[in-house]
mmCIF file of C-alpha atoms in Angstrom:
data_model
loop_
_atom_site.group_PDB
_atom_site.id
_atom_site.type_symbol
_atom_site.label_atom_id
_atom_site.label_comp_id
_atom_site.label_asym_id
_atom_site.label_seq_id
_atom_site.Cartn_x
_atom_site.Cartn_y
_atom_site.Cartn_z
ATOM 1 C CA UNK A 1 -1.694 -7.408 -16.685
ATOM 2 C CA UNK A 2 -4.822 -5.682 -15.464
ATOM 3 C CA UNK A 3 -8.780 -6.871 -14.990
ATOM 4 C CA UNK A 4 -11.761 -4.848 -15.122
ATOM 5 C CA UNK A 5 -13.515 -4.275 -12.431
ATOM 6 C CA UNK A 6 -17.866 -3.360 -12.354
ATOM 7 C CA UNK A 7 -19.182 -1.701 -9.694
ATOM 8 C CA UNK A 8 -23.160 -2.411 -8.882
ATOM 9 C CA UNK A 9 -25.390 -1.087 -8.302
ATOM 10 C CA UNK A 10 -23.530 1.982 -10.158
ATOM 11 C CA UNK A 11 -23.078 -0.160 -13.682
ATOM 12 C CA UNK A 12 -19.630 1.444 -13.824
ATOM 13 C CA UNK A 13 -16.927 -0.640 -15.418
ATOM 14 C CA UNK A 14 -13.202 0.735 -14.409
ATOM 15 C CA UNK A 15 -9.768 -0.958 -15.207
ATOM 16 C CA UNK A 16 -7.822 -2.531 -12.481
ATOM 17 C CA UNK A 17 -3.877 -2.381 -12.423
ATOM 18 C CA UNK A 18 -2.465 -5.784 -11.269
ATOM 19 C CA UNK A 19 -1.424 -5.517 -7.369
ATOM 20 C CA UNK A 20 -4.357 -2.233 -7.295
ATOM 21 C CA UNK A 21 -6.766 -2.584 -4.395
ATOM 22 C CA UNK A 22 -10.282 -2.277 -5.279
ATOM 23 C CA UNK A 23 -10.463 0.468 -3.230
ATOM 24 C CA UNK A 24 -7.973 2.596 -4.691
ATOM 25 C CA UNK A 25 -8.630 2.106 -8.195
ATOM 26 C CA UNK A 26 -12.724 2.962 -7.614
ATOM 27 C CA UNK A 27 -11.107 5.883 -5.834
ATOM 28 C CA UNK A 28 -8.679 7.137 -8.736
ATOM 29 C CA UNK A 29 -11.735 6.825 -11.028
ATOM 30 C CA UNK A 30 -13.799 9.493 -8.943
ATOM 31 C CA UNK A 31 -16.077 6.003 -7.338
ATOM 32 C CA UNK A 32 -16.829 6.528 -3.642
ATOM 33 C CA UNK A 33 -16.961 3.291 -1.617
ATOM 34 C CA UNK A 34 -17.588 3.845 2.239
ATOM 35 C CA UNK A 35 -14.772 2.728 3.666
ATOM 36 C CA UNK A 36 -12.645 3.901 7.159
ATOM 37 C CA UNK A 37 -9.353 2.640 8.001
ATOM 38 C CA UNK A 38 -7.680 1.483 4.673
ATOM 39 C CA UNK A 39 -6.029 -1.524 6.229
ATOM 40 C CA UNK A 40 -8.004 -4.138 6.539
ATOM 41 C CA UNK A 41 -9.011 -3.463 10.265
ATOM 42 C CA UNK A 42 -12.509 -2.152 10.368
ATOM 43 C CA UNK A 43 -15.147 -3.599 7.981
ATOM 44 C CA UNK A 44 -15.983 -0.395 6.593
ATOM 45 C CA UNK A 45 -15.211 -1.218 3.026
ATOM 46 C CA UNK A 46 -16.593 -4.841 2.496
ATOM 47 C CA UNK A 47 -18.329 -5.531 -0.617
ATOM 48 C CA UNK A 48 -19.908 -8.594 -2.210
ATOM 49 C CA UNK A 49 -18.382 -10.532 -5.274
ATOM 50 C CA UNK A 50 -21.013 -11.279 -7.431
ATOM 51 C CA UNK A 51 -19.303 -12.562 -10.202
ATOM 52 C CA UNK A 52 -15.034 -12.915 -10.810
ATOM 53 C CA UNK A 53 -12.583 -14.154 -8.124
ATOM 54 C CA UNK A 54 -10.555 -12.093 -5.760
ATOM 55 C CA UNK A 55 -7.422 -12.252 -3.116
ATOM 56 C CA UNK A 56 -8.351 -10.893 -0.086
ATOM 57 C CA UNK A 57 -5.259 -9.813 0.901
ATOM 58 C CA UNK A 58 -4.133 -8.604 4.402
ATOM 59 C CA UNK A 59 -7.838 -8.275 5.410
ATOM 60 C CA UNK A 60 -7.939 -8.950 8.930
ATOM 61 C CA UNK A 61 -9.958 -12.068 10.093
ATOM 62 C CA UNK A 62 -11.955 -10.429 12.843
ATOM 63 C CA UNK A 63 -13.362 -7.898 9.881
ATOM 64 C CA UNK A 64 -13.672 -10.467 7.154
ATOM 65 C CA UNK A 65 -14.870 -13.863 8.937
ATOM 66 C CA UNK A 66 -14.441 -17.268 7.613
ATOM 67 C CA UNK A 67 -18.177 -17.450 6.653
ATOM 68 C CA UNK A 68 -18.015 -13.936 5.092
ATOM 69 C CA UNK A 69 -15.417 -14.786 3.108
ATOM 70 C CA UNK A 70 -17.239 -17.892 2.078
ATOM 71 C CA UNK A 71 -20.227 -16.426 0.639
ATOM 72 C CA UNK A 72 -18.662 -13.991 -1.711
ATOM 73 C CA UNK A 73 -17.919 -10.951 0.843
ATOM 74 C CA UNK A 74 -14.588 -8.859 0.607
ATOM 75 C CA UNK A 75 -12.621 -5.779 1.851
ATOM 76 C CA UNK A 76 -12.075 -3.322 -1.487
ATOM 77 C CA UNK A 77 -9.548 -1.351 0.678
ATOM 78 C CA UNK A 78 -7.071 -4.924 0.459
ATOM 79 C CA UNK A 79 -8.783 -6.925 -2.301
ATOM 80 C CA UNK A 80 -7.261 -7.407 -5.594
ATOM 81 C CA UNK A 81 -8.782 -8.549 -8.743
ATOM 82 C CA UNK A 82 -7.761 -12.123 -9.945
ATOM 83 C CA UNK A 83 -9.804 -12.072 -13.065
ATOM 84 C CA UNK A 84 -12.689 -9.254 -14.528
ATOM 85 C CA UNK A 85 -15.129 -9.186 -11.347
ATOM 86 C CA UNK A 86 -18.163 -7.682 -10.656
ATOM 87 C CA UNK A 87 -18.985 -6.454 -6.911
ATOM 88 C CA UNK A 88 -22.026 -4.738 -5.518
ATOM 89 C CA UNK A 89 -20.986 -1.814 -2.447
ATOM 90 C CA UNK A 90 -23.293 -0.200 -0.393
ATOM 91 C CA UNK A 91 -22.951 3.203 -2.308
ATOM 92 C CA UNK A 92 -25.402 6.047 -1.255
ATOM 93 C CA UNK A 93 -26.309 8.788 -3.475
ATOM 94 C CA UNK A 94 -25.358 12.182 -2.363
ATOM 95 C CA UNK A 95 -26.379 15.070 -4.440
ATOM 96 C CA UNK A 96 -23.651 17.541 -2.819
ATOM 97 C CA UNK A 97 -21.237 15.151 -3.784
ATOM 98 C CA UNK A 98 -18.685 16.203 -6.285
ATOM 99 C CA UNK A 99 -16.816 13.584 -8.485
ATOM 100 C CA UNK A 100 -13.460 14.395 -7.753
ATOM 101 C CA UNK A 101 -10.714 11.231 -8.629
ATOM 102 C CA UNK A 102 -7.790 10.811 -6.426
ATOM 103 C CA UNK A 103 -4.436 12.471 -8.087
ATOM 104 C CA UNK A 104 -1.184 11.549 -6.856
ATOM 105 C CA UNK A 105 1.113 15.269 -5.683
ATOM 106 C CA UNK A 106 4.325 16.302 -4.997
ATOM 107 C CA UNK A 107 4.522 19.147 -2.039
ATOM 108 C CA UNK A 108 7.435 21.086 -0.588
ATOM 109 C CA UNK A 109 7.254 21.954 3.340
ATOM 110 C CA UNK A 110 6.943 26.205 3.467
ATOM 111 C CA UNK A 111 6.546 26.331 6.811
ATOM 112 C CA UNK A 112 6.124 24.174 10.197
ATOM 113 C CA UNK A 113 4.056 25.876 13.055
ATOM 114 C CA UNK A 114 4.078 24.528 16.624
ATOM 115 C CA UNK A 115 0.078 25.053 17.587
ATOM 116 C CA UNK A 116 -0.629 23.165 20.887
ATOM 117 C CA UNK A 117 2.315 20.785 23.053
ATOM 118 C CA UNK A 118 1.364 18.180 20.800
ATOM 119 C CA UNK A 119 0.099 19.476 17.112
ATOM 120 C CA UNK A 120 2.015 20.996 14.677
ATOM 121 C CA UNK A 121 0.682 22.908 11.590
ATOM 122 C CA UNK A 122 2.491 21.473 8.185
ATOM 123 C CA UNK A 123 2.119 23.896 5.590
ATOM 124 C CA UNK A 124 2.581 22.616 2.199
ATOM 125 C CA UNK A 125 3.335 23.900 -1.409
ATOM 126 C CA UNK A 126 1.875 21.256 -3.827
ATOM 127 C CA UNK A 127 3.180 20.600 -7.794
ATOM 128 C CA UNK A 128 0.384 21.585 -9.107
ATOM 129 C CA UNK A 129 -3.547 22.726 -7.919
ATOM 130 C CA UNK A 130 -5.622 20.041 -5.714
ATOM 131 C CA UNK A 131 -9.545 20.043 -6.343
ATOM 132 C CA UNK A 132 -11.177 18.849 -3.001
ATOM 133 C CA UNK A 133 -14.365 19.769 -0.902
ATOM 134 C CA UNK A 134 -13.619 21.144 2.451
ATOM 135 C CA UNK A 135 -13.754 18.315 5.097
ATOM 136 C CA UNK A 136 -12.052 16.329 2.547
ATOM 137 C CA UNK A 137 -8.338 14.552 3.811
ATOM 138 C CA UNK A 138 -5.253 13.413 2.177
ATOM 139 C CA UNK A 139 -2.548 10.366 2.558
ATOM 140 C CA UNK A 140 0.522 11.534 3.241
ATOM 141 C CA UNK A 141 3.411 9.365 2.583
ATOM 142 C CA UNK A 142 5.756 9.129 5.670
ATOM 143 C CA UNK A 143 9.514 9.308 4.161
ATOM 144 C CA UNK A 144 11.590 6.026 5.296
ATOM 145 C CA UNK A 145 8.403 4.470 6.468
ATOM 146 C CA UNK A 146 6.695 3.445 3.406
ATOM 147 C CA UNK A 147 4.026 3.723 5.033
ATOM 148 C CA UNK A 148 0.756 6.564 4.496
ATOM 149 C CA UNK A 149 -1.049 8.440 6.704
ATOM 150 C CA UNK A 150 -4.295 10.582 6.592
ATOM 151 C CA UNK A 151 -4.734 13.888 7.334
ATOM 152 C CA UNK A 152 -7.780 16.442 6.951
ATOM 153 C CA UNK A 153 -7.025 19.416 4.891
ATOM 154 C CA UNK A 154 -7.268 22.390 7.490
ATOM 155 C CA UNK A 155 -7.613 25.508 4.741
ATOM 156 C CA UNK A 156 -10.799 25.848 2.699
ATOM 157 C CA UNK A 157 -10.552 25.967 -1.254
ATOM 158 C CA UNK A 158 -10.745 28.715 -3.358
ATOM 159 C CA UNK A 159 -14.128 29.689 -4.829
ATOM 160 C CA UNK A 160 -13.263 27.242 -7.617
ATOM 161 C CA UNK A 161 -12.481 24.261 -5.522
ATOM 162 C CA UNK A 162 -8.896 24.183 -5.928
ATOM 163 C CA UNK A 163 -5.864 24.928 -3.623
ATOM 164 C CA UNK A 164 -2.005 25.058 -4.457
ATOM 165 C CA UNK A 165 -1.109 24.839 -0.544
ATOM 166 C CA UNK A 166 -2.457 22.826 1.546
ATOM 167 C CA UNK A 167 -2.364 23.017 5.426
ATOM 168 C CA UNK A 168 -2.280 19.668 7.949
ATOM 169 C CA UNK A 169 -2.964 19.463 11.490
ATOM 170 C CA UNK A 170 -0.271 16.623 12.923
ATOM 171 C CA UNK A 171 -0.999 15.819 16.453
ATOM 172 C CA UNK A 172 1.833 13.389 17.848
ATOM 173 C CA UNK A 173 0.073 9.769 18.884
ATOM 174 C CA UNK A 174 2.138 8.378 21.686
ATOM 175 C CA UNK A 175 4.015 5.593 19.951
ATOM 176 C CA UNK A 176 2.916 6.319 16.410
ATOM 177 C CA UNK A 177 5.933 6.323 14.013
ATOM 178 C CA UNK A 178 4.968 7.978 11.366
ATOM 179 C CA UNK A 179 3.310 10.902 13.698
ATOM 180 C CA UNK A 180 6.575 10.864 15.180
ATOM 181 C CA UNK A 181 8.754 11.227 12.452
ATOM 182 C CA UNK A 182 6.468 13.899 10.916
ATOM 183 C CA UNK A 183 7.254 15.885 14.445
ATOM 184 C CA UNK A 184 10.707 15.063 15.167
ATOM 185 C CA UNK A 185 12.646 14.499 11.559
ATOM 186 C CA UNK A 186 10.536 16.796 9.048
ATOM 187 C CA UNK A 187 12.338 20.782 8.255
ATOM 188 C CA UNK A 188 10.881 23.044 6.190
ATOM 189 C CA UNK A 189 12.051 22.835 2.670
ATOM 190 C CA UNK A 190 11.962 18.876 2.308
ATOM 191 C CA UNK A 191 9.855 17.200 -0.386
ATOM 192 C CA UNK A 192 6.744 15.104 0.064
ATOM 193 C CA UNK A 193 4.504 12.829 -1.816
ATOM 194 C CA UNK A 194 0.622 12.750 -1.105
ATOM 195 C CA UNK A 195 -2.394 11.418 -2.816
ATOM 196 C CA UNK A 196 -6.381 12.828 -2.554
ATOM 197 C CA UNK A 197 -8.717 14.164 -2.054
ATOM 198 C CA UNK A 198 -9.724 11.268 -0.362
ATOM 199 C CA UNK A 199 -13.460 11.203 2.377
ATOM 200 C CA UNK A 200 -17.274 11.839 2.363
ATOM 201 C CA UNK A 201 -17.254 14.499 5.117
ATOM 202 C CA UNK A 202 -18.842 17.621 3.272
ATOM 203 C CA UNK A 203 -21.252 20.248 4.066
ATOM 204 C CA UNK A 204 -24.744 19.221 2.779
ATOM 205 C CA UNK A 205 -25.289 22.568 1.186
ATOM 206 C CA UNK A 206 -28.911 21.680 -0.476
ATOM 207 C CA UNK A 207 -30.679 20.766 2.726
ATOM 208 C CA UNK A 208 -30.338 24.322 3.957
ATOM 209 C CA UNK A 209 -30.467 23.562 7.295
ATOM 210 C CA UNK A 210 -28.586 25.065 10.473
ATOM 211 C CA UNK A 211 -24.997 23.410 11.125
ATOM 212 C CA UNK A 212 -23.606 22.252 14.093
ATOM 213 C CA UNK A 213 -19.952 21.214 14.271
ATOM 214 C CA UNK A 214 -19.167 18.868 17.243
ATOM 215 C CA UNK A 215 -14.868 18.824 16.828
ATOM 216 C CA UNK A 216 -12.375 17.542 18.957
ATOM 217 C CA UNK A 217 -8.462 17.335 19.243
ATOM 218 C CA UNK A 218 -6.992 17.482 15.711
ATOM 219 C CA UNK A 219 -9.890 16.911 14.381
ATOM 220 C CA UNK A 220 -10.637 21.021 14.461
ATOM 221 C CA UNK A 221 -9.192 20.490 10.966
ATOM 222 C CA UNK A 222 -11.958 19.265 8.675
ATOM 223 C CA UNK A 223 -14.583 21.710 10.566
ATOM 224 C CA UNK A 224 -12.512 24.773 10.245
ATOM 225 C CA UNK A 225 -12.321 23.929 6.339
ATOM 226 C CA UNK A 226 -15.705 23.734 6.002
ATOM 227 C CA UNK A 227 -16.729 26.412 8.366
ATOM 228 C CA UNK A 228 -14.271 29.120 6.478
ATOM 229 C CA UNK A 229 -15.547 28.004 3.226
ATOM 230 C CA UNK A 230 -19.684 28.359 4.486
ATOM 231 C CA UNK A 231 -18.487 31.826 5.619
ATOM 232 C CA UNK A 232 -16.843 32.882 2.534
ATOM 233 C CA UNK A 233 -19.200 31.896 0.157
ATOM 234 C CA UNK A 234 -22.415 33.335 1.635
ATOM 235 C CA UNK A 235 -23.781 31.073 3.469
ATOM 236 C CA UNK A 236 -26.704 32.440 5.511
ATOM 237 C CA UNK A 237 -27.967 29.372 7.753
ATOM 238 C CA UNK A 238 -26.972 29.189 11.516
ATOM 239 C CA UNK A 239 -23.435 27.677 11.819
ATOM 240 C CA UNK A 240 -22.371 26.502 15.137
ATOM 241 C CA UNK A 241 -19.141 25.068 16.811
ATOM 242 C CA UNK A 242 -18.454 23.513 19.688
ATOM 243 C CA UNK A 243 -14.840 22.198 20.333
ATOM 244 C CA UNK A 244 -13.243 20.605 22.978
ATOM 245 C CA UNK A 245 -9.938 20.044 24.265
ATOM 246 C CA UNK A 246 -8.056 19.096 27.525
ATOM 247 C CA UNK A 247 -6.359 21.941 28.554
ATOM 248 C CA UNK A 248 -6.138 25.905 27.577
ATOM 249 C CA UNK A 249 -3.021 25.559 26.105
ATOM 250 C CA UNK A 250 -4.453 22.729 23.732
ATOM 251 C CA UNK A 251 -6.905 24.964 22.986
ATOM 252 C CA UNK A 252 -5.448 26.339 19.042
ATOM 253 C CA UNK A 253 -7.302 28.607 16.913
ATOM 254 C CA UNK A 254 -9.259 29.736 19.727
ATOM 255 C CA UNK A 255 -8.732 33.595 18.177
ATOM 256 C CA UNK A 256 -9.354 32.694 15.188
ATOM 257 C CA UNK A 257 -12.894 31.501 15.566
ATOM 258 C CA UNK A 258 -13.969 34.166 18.355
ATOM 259 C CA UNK A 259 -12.861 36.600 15.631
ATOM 260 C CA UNK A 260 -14.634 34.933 12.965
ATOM 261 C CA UNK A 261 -17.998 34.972 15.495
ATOM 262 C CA UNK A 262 -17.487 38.523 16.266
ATOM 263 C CA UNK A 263 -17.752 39.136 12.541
ATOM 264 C CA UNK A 264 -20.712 36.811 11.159
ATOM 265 C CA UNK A 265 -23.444 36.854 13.392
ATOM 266 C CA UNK A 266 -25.044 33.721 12.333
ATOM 267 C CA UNK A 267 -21.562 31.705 13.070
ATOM 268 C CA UNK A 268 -21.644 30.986 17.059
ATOM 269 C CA UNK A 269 -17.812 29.090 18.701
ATOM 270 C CA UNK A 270 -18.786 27.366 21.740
ATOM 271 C CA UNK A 271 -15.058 26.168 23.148
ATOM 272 C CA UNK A 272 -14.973 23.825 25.959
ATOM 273 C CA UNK A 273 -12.089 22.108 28.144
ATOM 274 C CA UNK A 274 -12.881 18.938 30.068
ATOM 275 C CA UNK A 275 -9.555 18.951 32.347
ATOM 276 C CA UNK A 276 -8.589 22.694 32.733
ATOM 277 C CA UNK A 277 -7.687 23.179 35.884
ATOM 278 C CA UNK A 278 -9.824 24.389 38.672
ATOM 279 C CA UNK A 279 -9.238 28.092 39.893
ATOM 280 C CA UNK A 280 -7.893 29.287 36.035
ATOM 281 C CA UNK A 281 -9.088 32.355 34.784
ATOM 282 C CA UNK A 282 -10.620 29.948 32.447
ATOM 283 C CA UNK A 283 -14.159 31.694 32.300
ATOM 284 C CA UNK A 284 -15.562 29.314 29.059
ATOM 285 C CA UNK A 285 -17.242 25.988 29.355
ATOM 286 C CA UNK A 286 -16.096 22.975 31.203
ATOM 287 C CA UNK A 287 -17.020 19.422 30.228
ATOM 288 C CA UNK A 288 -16.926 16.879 27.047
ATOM 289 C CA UNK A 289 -18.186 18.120 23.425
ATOM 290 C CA UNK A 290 -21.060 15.924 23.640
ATOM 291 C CA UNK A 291 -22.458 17.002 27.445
ATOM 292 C CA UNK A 292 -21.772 20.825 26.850
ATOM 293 C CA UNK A 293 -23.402 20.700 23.229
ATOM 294 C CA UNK A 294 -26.634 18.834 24.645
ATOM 295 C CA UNK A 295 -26.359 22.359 27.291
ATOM 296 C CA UNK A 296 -25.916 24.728 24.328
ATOM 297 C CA UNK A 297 -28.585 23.382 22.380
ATOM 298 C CA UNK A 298 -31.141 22.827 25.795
ATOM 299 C CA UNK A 299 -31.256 18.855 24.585
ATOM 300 C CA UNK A 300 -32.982 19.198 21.227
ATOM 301 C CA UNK A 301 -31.234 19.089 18.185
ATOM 302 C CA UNK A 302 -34.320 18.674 15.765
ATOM 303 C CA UNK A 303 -33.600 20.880 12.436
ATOM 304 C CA UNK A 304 -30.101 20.560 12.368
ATOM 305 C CA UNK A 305 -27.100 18.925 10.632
ATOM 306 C CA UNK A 306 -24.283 17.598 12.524
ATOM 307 C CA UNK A 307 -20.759 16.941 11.507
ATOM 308 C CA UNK A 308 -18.417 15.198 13.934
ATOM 309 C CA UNK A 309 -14.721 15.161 13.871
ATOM 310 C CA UNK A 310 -12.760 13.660 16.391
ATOM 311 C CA UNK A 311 -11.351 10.394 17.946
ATOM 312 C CA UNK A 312 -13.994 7.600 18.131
ATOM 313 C CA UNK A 313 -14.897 7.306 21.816
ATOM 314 C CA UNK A 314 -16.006 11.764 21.376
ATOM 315 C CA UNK A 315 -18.032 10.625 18.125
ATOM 316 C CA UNK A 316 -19.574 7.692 19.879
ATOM 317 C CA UNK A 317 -20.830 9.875 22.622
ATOM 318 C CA UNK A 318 -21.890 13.085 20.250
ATOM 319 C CA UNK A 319 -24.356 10.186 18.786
ATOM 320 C CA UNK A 320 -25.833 9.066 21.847
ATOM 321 C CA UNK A 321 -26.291 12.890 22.845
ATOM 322 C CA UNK A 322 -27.624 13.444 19.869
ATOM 323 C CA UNK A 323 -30.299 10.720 19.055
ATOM 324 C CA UNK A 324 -31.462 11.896 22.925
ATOM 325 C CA UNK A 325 -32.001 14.665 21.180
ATOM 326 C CA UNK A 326 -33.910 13.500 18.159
ATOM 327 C CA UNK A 327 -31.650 13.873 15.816
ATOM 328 C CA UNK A 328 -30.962 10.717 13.649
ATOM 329 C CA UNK A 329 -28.602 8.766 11.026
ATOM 330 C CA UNK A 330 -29.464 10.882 8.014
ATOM 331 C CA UNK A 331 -28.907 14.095 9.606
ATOM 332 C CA UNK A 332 -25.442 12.909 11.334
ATOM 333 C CA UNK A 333 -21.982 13.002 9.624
ATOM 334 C CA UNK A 334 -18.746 11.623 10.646
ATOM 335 C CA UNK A 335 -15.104 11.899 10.720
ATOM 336 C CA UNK A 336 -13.129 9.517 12.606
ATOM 337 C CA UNK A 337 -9.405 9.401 13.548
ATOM 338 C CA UNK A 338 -8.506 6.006 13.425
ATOM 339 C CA UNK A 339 -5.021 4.333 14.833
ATOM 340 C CA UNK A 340 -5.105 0.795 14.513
ATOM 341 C CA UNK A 341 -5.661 0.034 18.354
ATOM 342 C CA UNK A 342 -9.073 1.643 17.421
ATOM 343 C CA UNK A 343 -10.215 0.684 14.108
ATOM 344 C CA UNK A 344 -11.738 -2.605 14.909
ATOM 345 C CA UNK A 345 -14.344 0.084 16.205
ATOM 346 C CA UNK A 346 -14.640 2.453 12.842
ATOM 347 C CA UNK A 347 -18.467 1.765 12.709
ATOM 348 C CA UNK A 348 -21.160 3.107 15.424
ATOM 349 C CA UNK A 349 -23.174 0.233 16.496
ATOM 350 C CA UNK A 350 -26.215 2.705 16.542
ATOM 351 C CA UNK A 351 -25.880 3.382 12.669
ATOM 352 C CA UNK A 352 -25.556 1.619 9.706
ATOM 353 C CA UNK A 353 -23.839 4.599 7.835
ATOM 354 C CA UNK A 354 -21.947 6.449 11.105
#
């Protein structure tokens, strides 16, 4: 037996399977609500119940307090619907968005390419065509797990939006099982279930304003979509990336994007390494994202949008940098990586929205 579910300030009335998170089924109906870690963990996703009853699940009680919960608050990514309910989410109106709903796909491995001493490149054949903006991710379900995990889509779609293979960026979290499996137990050839597209991390195409992409680690995968996509398509406005990583030899797709530079002379690659080892031929720049952007850029970033993809501690220094540089909330984008050690920290406490 399933309830109906309204979403304010929308007006949109969706049905609700019985055991569905709110989440999910808003999601599967093309209904974005900001949200971060999916589990419960981060506060991201809380909504208020304005009329109908909910159980709130797994939500953890350091991101749903007693007095939250008391007044009508909830997290959609672990509530489910006891009766019809209506909830109001803070739900921003984005005119780049597209309204895409989550799809559930089968995918066969094709190939598995070692990029960096920790990252591996899955390359996957899907059943049947996903629609997705670049920047957008997917859950992929770890086999013997039962468990998900998210992953940005590292290709760009096809001029219609649509891709039959799909490739992820894995990087290998010390400790992480399903990370671990993915690295250890996965050959090319087996069979995978995913769901998506799933994310609000987009290229703001209508403001028509010079880009800069602040990337790093794995998280090179959501800017490269986007960046080969701008490229392909046209795009004439300054596009800029800076991306750091440890080491030289973490350094992947480093040809790529000087080749892609060398080509488009609006598109400038900016790669830096904050612990490469003193006397390498390393003749590039040294330093975090955040301190060797604010050099790039001589401190000002006024006139620019920025998209950051990375682990939360780069993202939370990018924003510092960057409000020093006058750039503020609606001109900043973000995409974090999130493990559960760190999602209790999934929202800036600079920003409302990043």
């Amino acid at each position: 037996m399933g309830y109906q579910l309204t979403i304010e300030p929308l007006g949109a009335t969706i049905d609700v399977e019985e055991g569905q998170t709110l989440l999910d089924a808003a999601l599967r109906q093309g209904i974005y609500i900001p949200h971060a870690c999916g589990h419960g963990l981060c506060g991201t996703c809380k909504v208020q119940v304005s009329d109908g009853e909910v159980d709130h699940g797994a939500a953890n009680p350091f991101a749903l307090m007693d007095f939250e919960r008391d007044g009508g608050q909830t997290l959609a990514c672990c509530a489910t619907l006891q009766c019809d309910t209506t909830i109001e989410a803070d739900i921003d109106e984005e005119p780049d968005a597209e309204v895409i709903p989550v799809r559930d796909f089968a995918a066969t491995v094709l190939r598995i390419e070692r990029l960096t001493p920790t990252i591996k490149a899955l390359h996957l054949q899907l059943d049947k065509p996903i629609h997705f903006q670049a920047g957008q991710y997917v859950q992929l379900e770890i086999p013997g797990l039962g468990e998900s995990r998210a992953f940005s889509i590292a290709n760009a779609p096809d001029a219609n939006g649509d891709s039959t293979q799909i490739e992820l960026n894995v990087r290998q979290v010390r400790g992480g099982k399903g990370t671990a499996w993915l690295h250890e137990q996965l050959e090319e050839g087996a069979r995978l279930r995913l769901a998506g597209p799933y994310g609000r991390f987009f290229v703001r195409r209508s403001a028509r304003q010079p880009m800069l992409f602040l990337a790093g680690g794995s998280g090179l995968s959501s800017p490269r979509s986007m960046i080969h996509q701008m490229l392909a398509s046209g795009c004439t406005e300054p596009i800029t990336l800076i991306y750091g990583q440890r080491t030289r030899e973490e350094l992947y797709y480093d040809a790529e994007f000087r080749a892609l530079a060398a080509r488009h002379p609006h598109f400038t690659y900016v790669p830096a390494l904050s612990d490469e080892p003193e006397g390498s031929d390393w003749d590039g720049a040294r330093g975090f994202v955040h301190d060797v952007a604010k050099a790039h850029c001589e401190g000002g970033f006024v006139g620019h949008k920025a998209y950051l993809c990375g682990p939360p501690v780069m993202i939370e220094a990018c924003i510092g940098t960057l409000m020093q540089g006058r750039l503020f909330e609606r001109d900043i984008y973000t995409e974090k990586f999130l493990s559960a050690a760190d999602a209790g920290q999934a929202r800036s406490p600079l920003f409302k929205r990043v």
